[in-house]
C-alpha positions as a LaTeX table, in Angstrom:
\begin{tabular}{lrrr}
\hline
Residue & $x$ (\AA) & $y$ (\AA) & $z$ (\AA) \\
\hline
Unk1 & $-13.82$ & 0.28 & $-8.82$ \\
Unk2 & $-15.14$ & $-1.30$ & $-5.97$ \\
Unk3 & $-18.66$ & $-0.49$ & $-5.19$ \\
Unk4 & $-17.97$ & 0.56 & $-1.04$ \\
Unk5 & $-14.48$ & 2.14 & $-2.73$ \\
Unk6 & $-16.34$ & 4.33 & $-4.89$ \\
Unk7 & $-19.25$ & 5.24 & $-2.17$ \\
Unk8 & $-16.30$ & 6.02 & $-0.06$ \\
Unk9 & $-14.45$ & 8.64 & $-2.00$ \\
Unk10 & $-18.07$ & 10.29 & $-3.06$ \\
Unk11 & $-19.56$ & 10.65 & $-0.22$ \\
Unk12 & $-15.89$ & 11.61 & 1.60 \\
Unk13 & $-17.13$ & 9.99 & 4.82 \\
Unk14 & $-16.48$ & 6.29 & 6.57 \\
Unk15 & $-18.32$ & 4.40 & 8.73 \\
Unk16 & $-16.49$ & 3.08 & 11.96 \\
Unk17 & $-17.00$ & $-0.34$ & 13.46 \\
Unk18 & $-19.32$ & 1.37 & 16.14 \\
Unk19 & $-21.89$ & 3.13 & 13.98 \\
Unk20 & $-20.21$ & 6.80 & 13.95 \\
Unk21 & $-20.01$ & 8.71 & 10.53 \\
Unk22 & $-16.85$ & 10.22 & 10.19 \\
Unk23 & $-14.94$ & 12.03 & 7.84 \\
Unk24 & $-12.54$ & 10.59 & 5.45 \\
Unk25 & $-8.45$ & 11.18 & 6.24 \\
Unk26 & $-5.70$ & 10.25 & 4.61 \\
Unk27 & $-6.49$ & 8.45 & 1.48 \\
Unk28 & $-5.80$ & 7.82 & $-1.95$ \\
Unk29 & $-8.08$ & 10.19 & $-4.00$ \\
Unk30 & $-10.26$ & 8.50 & $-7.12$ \\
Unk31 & $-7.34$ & 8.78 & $-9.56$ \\
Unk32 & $-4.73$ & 7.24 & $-7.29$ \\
Unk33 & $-7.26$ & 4.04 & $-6.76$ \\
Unk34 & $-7.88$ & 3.59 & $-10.63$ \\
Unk35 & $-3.86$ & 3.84 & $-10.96$ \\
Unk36 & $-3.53$ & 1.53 & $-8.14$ \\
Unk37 & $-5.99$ & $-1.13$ & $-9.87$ \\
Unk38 & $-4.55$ & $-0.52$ & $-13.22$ \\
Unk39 & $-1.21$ & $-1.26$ & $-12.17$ \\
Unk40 & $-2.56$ & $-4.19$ & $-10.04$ \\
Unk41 & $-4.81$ & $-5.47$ & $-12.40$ \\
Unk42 & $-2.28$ & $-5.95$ & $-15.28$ \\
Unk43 & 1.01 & $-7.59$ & $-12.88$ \\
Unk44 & $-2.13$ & $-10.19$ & $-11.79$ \\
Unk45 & 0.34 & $-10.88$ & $-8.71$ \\
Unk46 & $-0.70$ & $-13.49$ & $-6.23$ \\
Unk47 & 0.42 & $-11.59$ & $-3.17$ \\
Unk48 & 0.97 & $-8.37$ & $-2.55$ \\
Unk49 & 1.43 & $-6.16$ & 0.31 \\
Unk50 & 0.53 & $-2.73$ & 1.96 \\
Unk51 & 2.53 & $-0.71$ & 4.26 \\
Unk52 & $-0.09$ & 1.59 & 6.18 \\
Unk53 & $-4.11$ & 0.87 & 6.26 \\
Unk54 & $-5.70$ & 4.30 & 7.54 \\
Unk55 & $-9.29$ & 3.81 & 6.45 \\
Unk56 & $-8.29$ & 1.26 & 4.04 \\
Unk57 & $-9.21$ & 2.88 & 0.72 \\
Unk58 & $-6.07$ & 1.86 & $-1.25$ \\
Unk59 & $-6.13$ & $-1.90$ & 0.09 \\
Unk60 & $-9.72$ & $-1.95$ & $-1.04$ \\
Unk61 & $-8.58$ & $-0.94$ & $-4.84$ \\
Unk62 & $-5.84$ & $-3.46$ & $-4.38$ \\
Unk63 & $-8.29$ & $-6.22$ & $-3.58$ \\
Unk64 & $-10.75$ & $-5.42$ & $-6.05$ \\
Unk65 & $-7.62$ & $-5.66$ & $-8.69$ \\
Unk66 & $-6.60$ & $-8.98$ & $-7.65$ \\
Unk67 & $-10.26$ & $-10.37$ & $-7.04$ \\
Unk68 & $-9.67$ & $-12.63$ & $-10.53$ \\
Unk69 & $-6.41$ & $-14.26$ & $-9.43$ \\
Unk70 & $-7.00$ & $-17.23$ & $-7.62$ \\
Unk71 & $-5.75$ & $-17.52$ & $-4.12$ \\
Unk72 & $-4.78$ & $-14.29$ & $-3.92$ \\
Unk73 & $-3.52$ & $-12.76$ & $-0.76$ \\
Unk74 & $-3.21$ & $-9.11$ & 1.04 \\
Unk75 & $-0.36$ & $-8.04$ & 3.58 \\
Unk76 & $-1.14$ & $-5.17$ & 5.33 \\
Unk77 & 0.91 & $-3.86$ & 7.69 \\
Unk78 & 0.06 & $-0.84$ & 10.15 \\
Unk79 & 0.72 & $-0.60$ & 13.80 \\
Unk80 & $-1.69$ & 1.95 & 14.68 \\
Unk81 & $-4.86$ & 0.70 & 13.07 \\
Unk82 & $-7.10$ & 0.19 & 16.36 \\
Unk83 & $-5.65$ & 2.95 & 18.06 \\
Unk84 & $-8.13$ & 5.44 & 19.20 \\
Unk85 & $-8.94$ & 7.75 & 18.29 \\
Unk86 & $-6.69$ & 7.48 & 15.00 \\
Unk87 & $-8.22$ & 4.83 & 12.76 \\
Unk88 & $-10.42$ & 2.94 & 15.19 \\
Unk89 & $-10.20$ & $-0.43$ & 13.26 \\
Unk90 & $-12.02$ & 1.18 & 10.35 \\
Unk91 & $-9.37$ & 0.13 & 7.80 \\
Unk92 & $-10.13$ & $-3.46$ & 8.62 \\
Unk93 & $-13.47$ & $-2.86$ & 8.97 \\
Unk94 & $-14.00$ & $-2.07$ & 5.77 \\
Unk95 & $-11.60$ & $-4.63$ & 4.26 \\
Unk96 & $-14.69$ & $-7.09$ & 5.67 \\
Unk97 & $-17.38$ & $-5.02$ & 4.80 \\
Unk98 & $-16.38$ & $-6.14$ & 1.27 \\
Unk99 & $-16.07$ & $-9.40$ & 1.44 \\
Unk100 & $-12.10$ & $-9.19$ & 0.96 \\
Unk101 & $-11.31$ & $-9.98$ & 5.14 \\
Unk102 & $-10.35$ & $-14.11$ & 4.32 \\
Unk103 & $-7.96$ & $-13.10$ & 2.54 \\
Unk104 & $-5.88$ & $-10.48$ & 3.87 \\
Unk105 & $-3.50$ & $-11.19$ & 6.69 \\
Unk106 & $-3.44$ & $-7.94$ & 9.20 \\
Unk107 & 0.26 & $-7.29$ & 10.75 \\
Unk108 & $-0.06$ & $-4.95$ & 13.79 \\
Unk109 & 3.57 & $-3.91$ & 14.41 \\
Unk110 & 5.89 & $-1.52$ & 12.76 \\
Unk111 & 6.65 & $-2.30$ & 9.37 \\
Unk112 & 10.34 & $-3.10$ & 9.90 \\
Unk113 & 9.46 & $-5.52$ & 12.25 \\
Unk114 & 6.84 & $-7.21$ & 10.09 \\
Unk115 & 8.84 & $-7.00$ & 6.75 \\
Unk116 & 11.74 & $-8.81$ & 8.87 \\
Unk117 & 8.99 & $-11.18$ & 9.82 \\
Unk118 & 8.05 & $-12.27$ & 6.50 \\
Unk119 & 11.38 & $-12.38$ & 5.21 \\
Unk120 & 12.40 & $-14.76$ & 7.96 \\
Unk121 & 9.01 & $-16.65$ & 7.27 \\
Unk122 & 10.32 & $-17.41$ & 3.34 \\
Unk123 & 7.23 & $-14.52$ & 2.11 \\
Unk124 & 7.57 & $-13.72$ & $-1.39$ \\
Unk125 & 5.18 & $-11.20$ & $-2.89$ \\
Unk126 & 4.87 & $-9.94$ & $-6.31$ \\
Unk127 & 3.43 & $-5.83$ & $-5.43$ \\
Unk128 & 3.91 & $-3.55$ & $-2.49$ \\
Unk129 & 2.85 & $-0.36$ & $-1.67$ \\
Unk130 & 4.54 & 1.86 & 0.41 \\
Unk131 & 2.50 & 4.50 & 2.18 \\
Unk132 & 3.99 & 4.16 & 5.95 \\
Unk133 & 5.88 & 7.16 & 7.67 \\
Unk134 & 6.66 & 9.43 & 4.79 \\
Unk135 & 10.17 & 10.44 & 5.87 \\
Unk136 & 13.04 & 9.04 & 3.68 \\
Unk137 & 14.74 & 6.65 & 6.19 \\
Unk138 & 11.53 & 5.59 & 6.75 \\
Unk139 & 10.48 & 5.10 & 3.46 \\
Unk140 & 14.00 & 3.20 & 2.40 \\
Unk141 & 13.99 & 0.97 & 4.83 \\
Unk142 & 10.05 & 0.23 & 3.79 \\
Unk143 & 11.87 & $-0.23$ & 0.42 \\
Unk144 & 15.00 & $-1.71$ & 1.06 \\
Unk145 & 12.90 & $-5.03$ & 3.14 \\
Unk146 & 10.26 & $-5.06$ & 0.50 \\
Unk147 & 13.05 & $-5.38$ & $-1.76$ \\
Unk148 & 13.97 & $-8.57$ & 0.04 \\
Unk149 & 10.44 & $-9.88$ & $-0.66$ \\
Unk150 & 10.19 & $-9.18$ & $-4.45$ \\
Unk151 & 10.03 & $-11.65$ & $-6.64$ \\
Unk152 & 12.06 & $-9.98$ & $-10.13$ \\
Unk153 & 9.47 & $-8.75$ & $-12.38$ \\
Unk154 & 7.76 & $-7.55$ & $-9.00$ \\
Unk155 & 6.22 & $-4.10$ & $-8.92$ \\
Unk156 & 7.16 & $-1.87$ & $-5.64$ \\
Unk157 & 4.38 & 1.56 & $-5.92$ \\
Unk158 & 5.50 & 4.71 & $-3.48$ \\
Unk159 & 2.68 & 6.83 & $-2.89$ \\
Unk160 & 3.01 & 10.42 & $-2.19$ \\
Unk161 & 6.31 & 10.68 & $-4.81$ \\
Unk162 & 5.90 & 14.25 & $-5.01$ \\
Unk163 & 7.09 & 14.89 & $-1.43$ \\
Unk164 & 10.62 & 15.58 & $-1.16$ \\
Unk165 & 11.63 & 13.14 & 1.15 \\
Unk166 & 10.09 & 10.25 & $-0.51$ \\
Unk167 & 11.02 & 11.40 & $-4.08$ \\
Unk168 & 14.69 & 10.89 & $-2.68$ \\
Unk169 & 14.14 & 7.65 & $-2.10$ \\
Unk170 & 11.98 & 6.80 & $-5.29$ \\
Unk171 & 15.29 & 8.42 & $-7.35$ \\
Unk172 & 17.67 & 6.38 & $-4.96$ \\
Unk173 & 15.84 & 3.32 & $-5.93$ \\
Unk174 & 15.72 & 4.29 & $-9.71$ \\
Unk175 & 19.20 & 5.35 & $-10.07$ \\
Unk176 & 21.19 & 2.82 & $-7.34$ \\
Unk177 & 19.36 & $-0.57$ & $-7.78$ \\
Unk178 & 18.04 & $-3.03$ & $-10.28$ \\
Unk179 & 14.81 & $-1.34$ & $-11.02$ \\
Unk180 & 13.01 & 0.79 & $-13.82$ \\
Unk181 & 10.39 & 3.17 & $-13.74$ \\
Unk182 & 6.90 & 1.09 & $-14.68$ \\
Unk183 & 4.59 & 3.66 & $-14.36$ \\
Unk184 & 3.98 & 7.31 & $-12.49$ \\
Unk185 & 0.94 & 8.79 & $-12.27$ \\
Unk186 & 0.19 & 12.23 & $-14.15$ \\
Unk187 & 0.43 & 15.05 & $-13.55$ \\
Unk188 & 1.24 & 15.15 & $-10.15$ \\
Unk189 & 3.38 & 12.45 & $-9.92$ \\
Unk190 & 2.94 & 11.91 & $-6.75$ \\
Unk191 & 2.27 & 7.74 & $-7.28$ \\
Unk192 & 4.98 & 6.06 & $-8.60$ \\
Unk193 & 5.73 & 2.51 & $-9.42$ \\
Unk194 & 9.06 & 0.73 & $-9.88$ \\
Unk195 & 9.29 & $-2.73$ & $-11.58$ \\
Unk196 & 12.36 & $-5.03$ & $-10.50$ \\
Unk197 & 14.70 & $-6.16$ & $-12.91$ \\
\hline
\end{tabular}
């Protein structure tokens, strides 16, 4: 794990770009990371692509995974991550902090608008994660323009699976489209990844 990961989930507080010590919010815990990287680390995709920052704790294990693939690449998509008092940049900031800032490109907007983006752009990617608005429209649509994006063989990981409203759409995907379960984390379930036939 990533050394400022792993202080970071210890010590259960952040640093933000201005000095202040706060505590850490909405984050993967230690298992979900490991997961994260393990699931990362054996796809060895080129790019993949985050929908929500917060304080950045999941694109760090992401980053980390895919530090031994040349040229890889991080989308990260979250329209609130330098709003005040909210996340305050610190995602980002810690994205530079270790030495993973040149190459991630940072998409302020909504994430239908930037998944449209990409999509008209020609973007492929090989992994997403979805952690955005955790409703089920919300969390289709995530899926549904990811989908768009996926190479096949492509992984797609939902986190927080064991909410009702995104386990709908993790059994929608399962059951109505051209994917298989890869992996879902025990024994929660609550992080679930999808592979694309």
């Amino acid at each position: 794990m990533n050394a400022l990961l792993a202080e970071i989930l210890r010590t259960g507080t952040v640093h933000a770009p201005d000095g202040r010590t706060l505590p850490l919010q909405s984050h993967v815990l230690a298992d979900e990371a490991e997961f994260l990287s393990r699931v990362v680390r054996e796809a060895r995709p080129t790019t993949t692509l985050e929908v929500g920052l917060a304080m950045g704790c999941s694109a760090l294990a992401i980053c980390d995974a895919t530090s031994g693939v040349p040229e890889a690449r991080h989308i990260v998509i979250d329209p609130r991550q330098n709003a005040q008092p909210l996340w305050g940049g610190i995602g980002l900031h810690h994205l530079e902090q270790a030495g993973f800032a040149p190459r991630v490109r940072f998409m302020e907007m909504p994430s239908h608008r930037a998944l449209a983006r990409l999509e008209d752009e020609g973007q492929r990617i090989q992994f997403a994660f979805i952690d955005g608005f955790h409703t089920f429209d919300y969390a289709l649509v995530d899926f549904f323009l990811i989908d768009r994006l996926l190479d096949v063989g492509g992984l797609v990981a939902f986190d927080d699976a064991d909410w009702p409203s995104v386990r709908r759409a993790v059994r929608y995907v399962a059951t109505n489209r051209a994917y298989t379960v890869h992996a879902a984390m025990p024994p929660r379930r609550d992080l679930w990844s999808l592979k694309r036939r």
